[in-house]
Short mmCIF file of C-alpha atoms in Angstrom, two decimals:
data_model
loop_
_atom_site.label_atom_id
_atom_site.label_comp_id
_atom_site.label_asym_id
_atom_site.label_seq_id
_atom_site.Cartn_x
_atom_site.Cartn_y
_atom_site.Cartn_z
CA UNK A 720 0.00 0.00 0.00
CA UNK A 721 1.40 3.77 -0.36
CA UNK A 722 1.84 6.20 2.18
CA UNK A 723 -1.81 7.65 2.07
CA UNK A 724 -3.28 4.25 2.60
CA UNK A 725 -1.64 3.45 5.02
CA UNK A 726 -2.09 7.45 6.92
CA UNK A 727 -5.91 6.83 6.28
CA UNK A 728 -5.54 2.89 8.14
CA UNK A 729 -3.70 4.41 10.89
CA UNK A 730 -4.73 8.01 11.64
CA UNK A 731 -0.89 8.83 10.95
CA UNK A 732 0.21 11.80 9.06
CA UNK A 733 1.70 11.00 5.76
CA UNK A 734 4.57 13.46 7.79
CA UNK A 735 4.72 11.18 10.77
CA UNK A 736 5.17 7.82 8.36
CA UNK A 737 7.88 9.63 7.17
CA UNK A 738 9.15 10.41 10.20
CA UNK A 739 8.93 6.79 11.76
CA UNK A 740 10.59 5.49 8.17
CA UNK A 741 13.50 8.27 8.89
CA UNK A 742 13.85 7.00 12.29
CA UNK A 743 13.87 3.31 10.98
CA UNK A 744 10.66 2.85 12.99
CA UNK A 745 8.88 1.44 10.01
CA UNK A 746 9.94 0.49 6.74
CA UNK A 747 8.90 0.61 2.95
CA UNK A 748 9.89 -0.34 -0.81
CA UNK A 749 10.51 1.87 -3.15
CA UNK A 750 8.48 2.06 -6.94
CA UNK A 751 10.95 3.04 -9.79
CA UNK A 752 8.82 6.58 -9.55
CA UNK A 753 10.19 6.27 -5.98
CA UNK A 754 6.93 6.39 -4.23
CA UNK A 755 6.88 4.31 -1.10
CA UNK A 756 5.22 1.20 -0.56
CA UNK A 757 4.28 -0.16 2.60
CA UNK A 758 3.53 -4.38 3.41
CA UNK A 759 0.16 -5.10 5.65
CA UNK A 760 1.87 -5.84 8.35
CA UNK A 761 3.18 -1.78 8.94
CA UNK A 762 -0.30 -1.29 10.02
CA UNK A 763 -0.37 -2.99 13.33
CA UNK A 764 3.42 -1.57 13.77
CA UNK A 765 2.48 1.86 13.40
CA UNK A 766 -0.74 1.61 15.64
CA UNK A 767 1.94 0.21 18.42
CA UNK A 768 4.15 3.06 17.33
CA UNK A 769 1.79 5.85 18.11
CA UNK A 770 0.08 4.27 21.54
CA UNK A 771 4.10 3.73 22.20
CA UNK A 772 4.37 8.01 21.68
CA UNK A 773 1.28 8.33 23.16
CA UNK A 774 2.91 7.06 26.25
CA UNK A 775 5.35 9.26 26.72
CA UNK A 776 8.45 7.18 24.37
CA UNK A 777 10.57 9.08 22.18
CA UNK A 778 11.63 7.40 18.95
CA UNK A 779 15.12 6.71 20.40
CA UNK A 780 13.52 4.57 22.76
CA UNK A 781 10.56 2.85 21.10
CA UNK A 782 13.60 1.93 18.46
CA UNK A 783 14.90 0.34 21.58
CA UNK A 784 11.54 -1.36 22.07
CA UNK A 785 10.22 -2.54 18.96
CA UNK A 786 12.79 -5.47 17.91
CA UNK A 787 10.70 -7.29 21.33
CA UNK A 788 7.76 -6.97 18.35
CA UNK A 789 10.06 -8.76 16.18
CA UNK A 790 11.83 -11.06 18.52
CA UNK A 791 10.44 -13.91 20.77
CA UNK A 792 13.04 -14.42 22.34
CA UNK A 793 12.65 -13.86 26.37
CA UNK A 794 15.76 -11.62 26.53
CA UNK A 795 14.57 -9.42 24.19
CA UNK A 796 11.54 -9.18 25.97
CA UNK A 797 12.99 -8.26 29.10
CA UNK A 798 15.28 -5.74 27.85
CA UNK A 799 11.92 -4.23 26.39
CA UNK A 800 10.31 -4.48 29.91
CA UNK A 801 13.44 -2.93 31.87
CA UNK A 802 13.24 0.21 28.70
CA UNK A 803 9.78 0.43 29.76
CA UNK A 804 10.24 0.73 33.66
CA UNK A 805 13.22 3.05 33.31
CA UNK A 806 11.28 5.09 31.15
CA UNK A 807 8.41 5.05 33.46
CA UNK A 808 10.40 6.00 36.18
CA UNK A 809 11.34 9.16 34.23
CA UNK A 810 8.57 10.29 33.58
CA UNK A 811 7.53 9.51 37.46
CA UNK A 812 10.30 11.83 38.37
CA UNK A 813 9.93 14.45 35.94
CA UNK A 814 6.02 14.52 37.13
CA UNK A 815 7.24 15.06 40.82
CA UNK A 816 9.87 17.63 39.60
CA UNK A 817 7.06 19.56 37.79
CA UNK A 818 4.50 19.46 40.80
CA UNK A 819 7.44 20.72 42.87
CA UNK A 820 7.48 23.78 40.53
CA UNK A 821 3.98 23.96 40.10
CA UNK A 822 3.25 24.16 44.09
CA UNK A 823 6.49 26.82 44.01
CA UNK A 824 5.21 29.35 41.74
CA UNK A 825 1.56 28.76 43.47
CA UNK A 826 3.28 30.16 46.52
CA UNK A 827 4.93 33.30 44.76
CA UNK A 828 0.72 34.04 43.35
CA UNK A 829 -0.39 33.40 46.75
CA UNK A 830 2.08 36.10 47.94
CA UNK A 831 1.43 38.05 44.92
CA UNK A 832 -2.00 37.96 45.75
CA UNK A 833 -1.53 39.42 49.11
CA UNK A 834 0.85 42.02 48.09
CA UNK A 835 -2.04 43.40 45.39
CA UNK A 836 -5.01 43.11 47.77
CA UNK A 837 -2.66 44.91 50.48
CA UNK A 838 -1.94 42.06 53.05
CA UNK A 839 -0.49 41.80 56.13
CA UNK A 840 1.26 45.07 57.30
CA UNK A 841 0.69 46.58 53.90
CA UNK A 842 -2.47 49.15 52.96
CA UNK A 843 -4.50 48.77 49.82
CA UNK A 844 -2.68 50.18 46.72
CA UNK A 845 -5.24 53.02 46.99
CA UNK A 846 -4.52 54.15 50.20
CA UNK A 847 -1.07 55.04 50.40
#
């Protein structure tokens, strides 16, 4: 199939099947016009590719992940698994590291807050 079959089958830009072929995410055959054709079986790959973004994955590491797809071999499949918890762990941390900031600049409009409305020790703005 070409490239905007296989867009329509997966709700993938005709950009992002570029962009997973560039990455060696998925693959195609060329036509002597050198339009790209795609097997049946890229379909199911590039659903697992996006749920895989869609999770949080970069294509670095869904490269990292997708030769369990190809593989049965139990190694493979639990180098996937220890990609997946690492990268789960990231994100983990990066969520506590953003609620850290998030609760930090809360504080600095609380404060705000007060300063405007002429808190503690300090008149209105109008009455100075």
């Amino acid at each position: 199939m070409r490239i905007g079959e296989l867009a329509r089958l997966t709700g993938a830009s005709a950009r992002s099947l570029r962009y997973y072929e560039e990455q060696g995410l998925i693959h195609s055959t060329r036509s002597g016009g050198g339009q790209r054709h795609y097997a049946g079986p890229e379909v199911a790959r590039v659903h697992l590719i996006r749920r895989l973004f869609d999770a949080g994955l970069g294509s670095r590491v869904i490269a990292q992940l997708l030769p369990c797809v190809d593989s049965g071999e139990a190694d493979v499949a639990e180098e996937a698994f220890g990609t997946m918890v690492r990268e789960r762990d990231r994100l983990t941390a990066d969520i506590t590291r953003l609620v850290e900031t998030r609760d930090s600049l809360d504080a600095l409009i609380e404060a705000n807050t007060r300063h405007r409305l002429g808190g503690p020790g300090r008149p209105p703005s109008g009455e100075r």
